PDB file of C-alpha atoms and ligand atoms in Angstrom:
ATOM      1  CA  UNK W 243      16.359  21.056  -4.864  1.00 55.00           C
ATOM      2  CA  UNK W 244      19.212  18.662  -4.752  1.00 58.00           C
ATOM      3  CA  UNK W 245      17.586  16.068  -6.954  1.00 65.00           C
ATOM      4  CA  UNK W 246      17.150  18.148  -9.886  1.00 67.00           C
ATOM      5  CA  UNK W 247      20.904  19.345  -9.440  1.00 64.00           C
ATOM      6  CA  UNK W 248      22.860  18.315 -12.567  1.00 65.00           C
ATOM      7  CA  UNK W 249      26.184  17.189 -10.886  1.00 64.00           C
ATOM      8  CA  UNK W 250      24.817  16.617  -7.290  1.00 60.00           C
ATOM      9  CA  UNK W 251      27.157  15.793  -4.750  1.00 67.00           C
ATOM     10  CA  UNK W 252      26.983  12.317  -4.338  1.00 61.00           C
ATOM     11  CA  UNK W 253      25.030  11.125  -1.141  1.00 62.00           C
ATOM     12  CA  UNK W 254      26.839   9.440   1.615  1.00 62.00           C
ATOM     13  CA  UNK W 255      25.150   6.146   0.671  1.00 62.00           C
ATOM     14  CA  UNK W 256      25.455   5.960  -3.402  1.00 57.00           C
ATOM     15  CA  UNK W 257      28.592   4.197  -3.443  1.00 56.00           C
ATOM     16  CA  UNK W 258      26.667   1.150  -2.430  1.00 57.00           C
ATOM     17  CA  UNK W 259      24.446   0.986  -5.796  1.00 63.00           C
ATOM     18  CA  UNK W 260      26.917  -0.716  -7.865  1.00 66.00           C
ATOM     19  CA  UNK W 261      27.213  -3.430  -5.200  1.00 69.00           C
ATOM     20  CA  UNK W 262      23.535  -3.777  -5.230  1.00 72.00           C
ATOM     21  CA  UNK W 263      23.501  -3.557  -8.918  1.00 75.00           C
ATOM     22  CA  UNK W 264      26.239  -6.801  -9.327  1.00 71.00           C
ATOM     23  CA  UNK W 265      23.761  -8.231  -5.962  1.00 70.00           C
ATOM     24  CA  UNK W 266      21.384  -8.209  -8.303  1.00 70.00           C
ATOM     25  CA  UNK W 267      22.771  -9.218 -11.386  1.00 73.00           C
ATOM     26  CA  UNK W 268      24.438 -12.261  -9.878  1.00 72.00           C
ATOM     27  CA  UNK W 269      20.651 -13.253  -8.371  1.00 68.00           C
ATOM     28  CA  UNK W 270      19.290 -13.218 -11.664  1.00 68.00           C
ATOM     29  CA  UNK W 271      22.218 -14.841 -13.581  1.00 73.00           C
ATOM     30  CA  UNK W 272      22.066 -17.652 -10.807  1.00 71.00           C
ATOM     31  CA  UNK W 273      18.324 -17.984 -11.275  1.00 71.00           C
ATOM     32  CA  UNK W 274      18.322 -17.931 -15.103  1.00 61.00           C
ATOM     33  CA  UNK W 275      20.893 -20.787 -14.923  1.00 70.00           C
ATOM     34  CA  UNK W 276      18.592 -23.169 -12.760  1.00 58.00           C
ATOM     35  CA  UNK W 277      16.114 -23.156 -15.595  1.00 56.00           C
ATOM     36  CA  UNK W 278      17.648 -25.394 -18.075  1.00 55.00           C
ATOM     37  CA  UNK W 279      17.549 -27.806 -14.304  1.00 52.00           C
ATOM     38  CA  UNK W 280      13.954 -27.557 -13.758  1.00 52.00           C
ATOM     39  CA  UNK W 281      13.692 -27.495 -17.432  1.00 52.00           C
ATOM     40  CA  UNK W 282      15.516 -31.217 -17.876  1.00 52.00           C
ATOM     41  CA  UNK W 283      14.388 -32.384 -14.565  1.00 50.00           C
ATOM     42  CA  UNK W 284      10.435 -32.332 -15.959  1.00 48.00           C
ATOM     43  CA  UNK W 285      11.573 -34.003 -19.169  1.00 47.00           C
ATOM     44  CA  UNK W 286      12.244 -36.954 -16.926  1.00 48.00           C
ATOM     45  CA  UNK W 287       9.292 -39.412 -16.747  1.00 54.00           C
ATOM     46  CA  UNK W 288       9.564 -40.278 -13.219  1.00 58.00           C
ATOM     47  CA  UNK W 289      11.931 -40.060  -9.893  1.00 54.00           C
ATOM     48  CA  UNK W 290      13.458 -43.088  -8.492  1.00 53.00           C
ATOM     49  CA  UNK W 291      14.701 -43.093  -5.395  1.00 59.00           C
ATOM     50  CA  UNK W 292      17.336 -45.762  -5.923  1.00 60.00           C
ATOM     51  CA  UNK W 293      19.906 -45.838  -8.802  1.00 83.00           C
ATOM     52  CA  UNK W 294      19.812 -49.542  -8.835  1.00 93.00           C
ATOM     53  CA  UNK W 295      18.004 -51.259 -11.778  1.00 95.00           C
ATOM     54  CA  UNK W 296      17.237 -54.892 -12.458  1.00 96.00           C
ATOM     55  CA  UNK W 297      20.486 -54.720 -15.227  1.00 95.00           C
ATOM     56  CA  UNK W 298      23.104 -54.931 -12.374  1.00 94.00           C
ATOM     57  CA  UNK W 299      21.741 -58.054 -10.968  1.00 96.00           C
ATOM     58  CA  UNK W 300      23.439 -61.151 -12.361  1.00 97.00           C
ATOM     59  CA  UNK W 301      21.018 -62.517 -16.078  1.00 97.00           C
ATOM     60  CA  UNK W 302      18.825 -65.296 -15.194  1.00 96.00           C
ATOM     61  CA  UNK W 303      14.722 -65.929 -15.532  1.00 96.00           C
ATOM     62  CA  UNK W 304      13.409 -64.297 -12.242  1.00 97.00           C
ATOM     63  CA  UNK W 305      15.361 -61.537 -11.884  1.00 98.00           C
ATOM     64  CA  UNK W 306      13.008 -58.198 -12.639  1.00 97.00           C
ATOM     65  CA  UNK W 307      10.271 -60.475 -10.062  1.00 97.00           C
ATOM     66  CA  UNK W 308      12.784 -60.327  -7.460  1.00 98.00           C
ATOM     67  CA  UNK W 309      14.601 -56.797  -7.997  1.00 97.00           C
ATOM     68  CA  UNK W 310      10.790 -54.929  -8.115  1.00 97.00           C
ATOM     69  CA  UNK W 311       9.620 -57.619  -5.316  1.00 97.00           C
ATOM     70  CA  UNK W 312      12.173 -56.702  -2.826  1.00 97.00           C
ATOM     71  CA  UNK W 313      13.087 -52.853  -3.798  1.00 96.00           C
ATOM     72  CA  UNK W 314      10.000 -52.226  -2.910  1.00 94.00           C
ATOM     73  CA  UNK W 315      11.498 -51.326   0.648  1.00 95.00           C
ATOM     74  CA  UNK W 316      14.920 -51.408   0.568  1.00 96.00           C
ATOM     75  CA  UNK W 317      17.835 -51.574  -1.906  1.00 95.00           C
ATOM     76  CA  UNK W 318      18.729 -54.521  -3.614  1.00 96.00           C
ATOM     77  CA  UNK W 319      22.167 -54.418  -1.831  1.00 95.00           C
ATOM     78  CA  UNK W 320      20.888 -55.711   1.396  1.00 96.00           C
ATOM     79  CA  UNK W 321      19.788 -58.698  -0.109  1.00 97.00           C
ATOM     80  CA  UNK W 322      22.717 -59.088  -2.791  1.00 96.00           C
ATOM     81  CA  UNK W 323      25.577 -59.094   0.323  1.00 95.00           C
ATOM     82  CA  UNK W 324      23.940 -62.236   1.357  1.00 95.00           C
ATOM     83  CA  UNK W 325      24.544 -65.748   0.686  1.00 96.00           C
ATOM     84  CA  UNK W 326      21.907 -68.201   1.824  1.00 97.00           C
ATOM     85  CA  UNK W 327      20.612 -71.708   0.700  1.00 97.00           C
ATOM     86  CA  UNK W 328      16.866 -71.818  -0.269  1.00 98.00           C
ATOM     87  CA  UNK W 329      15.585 -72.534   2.918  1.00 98.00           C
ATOM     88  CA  UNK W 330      17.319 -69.637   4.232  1.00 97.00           C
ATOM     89  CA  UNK W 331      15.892 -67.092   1.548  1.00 98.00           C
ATOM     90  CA  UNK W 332      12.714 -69.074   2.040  1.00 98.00           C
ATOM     91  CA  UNK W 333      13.153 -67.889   5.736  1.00 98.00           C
ATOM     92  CA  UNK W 334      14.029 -64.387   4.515  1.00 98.00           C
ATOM     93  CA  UNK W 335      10.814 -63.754   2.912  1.00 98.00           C
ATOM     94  CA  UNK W 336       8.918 -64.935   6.002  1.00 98.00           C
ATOM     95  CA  UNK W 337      10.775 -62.811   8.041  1.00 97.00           C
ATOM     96  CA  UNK W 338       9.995 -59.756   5.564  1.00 97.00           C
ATOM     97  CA  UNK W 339       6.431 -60.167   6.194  1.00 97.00           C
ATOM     98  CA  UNK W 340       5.955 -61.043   9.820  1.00 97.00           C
ATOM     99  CA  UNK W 341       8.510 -58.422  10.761  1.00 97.00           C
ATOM    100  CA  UNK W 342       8.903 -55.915   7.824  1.00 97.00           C
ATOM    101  CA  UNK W 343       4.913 -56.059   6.322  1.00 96.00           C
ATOM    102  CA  UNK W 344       5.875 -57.144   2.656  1.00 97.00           C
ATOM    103  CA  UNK W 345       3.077 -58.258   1.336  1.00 96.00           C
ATOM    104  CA  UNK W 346       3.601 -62.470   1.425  1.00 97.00           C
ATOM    105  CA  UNK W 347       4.940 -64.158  -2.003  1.00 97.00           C
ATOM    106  CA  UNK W 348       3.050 -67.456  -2.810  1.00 97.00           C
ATOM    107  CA  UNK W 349       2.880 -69.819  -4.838  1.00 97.00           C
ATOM    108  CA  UNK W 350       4.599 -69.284  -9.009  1.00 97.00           C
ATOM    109  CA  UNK W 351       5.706 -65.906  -7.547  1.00 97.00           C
ATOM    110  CA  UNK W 352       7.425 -67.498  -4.827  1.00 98.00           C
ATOM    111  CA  UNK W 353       8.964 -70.230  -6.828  1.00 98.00           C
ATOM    112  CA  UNK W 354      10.359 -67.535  -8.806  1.00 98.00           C
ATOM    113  CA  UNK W 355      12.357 -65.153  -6.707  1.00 98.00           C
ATOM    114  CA  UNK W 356      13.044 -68.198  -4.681  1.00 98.00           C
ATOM    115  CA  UNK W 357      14.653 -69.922  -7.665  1.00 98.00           C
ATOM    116  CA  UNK W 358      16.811 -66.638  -8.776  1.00 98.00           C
ATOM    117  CA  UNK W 359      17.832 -66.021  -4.942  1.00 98.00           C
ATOM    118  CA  UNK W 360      19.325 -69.218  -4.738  1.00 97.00           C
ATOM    119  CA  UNK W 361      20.934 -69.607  -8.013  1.00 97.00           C
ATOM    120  CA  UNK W 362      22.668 -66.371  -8.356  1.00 97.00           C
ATOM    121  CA  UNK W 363      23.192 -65.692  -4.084  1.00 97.00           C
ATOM    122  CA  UNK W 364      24.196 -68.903  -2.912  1.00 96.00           C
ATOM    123  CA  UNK W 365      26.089 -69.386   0.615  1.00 94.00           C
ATOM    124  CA  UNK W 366      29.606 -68.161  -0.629  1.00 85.00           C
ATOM    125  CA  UNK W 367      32.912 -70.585  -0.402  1.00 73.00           C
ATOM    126  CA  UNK W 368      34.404 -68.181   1.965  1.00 61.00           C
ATOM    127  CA  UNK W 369      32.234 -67.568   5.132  1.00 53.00           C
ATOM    128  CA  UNK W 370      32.417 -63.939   6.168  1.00 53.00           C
ATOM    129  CA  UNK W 371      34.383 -63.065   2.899  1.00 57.00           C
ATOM    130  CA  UNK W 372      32.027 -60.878   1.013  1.00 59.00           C
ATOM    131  CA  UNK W 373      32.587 -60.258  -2.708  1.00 62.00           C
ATOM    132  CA  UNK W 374      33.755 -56.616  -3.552  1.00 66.00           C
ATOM    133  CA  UNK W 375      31.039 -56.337  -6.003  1.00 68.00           C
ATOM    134  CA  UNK W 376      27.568 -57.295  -4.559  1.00 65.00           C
ATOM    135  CA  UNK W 377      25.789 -57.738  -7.120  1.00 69.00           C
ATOM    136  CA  UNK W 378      28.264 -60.711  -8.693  1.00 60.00           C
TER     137      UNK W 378
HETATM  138  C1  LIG O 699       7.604 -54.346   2.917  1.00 59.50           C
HETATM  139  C2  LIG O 699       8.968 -53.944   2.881  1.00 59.50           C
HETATM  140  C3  LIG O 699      10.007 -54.968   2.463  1.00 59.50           C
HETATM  141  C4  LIG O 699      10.032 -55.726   1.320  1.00 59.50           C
HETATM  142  C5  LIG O 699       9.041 -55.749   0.177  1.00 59.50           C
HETATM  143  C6  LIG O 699      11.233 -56.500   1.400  1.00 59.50           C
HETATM  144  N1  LIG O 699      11.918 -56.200   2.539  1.00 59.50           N
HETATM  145 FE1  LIG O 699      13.695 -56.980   3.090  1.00 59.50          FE
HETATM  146  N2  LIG O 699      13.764 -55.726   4.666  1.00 59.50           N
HETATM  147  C7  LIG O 699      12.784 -54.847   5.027  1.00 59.50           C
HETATM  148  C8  LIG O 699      13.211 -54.113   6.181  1.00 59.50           C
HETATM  149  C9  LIG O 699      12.418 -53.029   6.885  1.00 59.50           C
HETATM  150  C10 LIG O 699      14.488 -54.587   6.497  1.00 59.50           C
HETATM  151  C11 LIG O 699      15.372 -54.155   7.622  1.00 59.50           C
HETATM  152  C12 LIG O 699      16.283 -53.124   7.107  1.00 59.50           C
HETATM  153  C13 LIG O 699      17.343 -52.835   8.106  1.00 59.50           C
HETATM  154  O1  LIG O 699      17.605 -53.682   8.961  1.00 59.50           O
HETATM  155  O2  LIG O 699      17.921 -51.750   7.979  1.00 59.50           O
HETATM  156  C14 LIG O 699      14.813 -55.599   5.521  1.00 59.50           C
HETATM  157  C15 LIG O 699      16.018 -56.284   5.495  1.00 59.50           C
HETATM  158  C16 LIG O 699      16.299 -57.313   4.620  1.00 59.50           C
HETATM  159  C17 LIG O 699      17.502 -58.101   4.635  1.00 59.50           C
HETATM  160  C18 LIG O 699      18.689 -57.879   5.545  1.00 59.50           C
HETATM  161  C19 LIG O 699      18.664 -58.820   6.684  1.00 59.50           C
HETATM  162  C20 LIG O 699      19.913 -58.660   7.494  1.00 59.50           C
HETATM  163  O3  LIG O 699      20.244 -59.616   8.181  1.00 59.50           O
HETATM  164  O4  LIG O 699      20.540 -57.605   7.426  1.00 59.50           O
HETATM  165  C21 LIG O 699      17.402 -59.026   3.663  1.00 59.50           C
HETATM  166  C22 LIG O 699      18.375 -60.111   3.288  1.00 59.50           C
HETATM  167  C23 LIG O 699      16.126 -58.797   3.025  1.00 59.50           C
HETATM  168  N3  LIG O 699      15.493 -57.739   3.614  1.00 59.50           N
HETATM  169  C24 LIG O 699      15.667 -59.553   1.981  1.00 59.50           C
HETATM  170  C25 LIG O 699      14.548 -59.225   1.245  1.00 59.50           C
HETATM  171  C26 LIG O 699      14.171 -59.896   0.032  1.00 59.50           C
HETATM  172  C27 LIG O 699      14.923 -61.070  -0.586  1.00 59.50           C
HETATM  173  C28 LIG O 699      13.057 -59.286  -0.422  1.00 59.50           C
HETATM  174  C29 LIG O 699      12.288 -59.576  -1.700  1.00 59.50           C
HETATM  175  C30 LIG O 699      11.768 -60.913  -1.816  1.00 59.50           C
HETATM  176  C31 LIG O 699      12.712 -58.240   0.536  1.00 59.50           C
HETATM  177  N4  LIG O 699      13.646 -58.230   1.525  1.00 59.50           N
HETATM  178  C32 LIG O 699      11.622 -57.396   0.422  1.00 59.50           C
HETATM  179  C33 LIG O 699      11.576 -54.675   4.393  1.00 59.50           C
HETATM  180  C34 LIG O 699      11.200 -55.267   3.212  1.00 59.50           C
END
């Protein structure tokens, strides 16, 4: 029986083993080098889906209300590029809950974000000019 020769002749298809072999090798190296990944990745305590965090807006009393208030939805970039007076941002949180289903921000609360908004993202000098960094 072939199989049990000592020096068979090859078969037409065993040079393709060693390039199975490496196949394989590089599968499992690959794998083993995701787990330190998944490893670090469950160390984490939680995902967020933004890399934003109340520390790049400008210091002032108000400002984790209004970064958690409105990043809720969206990033605080959106609101950052703009430059309104009070009654404007007033306007802008109406707008966010008869268009956009935010839940509505009365009374302390209100006073609050309202206050940051339009100390730190007041209508800018230079109309149309936005500031290179958006969140100065
Ligand atoms: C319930 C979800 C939600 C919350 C909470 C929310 N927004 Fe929005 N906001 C939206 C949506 C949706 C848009 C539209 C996004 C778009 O146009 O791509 C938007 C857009 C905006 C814009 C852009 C308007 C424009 O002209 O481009 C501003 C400014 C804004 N929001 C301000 C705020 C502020 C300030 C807060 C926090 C007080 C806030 N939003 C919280 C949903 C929300």
């Amino acid at each position: 029986m072939q199989i049990l020769d000592p020096l068979p002749n090859p078969p037409p298809f065993r040079g393709r083993e060693p390039v199975r072999d490496v196949a394989i090798a590089v599968i499992i190296a690959a794998a083993l080098s995701l787990i330190p990944v998944f490893t670090h990745a469950q160390q984490q305590r939680s995902f967020t889906p933004t890399d934003e965090s109340p520390d790049d807006l400008p210091a002032g009393s108000g400002r984790e209300e209004t970064f958690y208030a409105c990043t809720a939805c969206h990033g605080f970039k959106i609101v950052a590029q703009q430059g309104l007076t009070r009654a404007q941002w007033d306007d802008s949180l109406n707008w966010m809950t008869t268009k956009h289903g935010m839940n509505a921000i009365e009374g302390d609360d209100r006073k609050i974000i309202l206050d940051y908004l339009e100390q730190h993202y007041p209508p800018r000098s230079k109309p149309g000019r936005g500031s290179p960094n958006p969140f100065l």
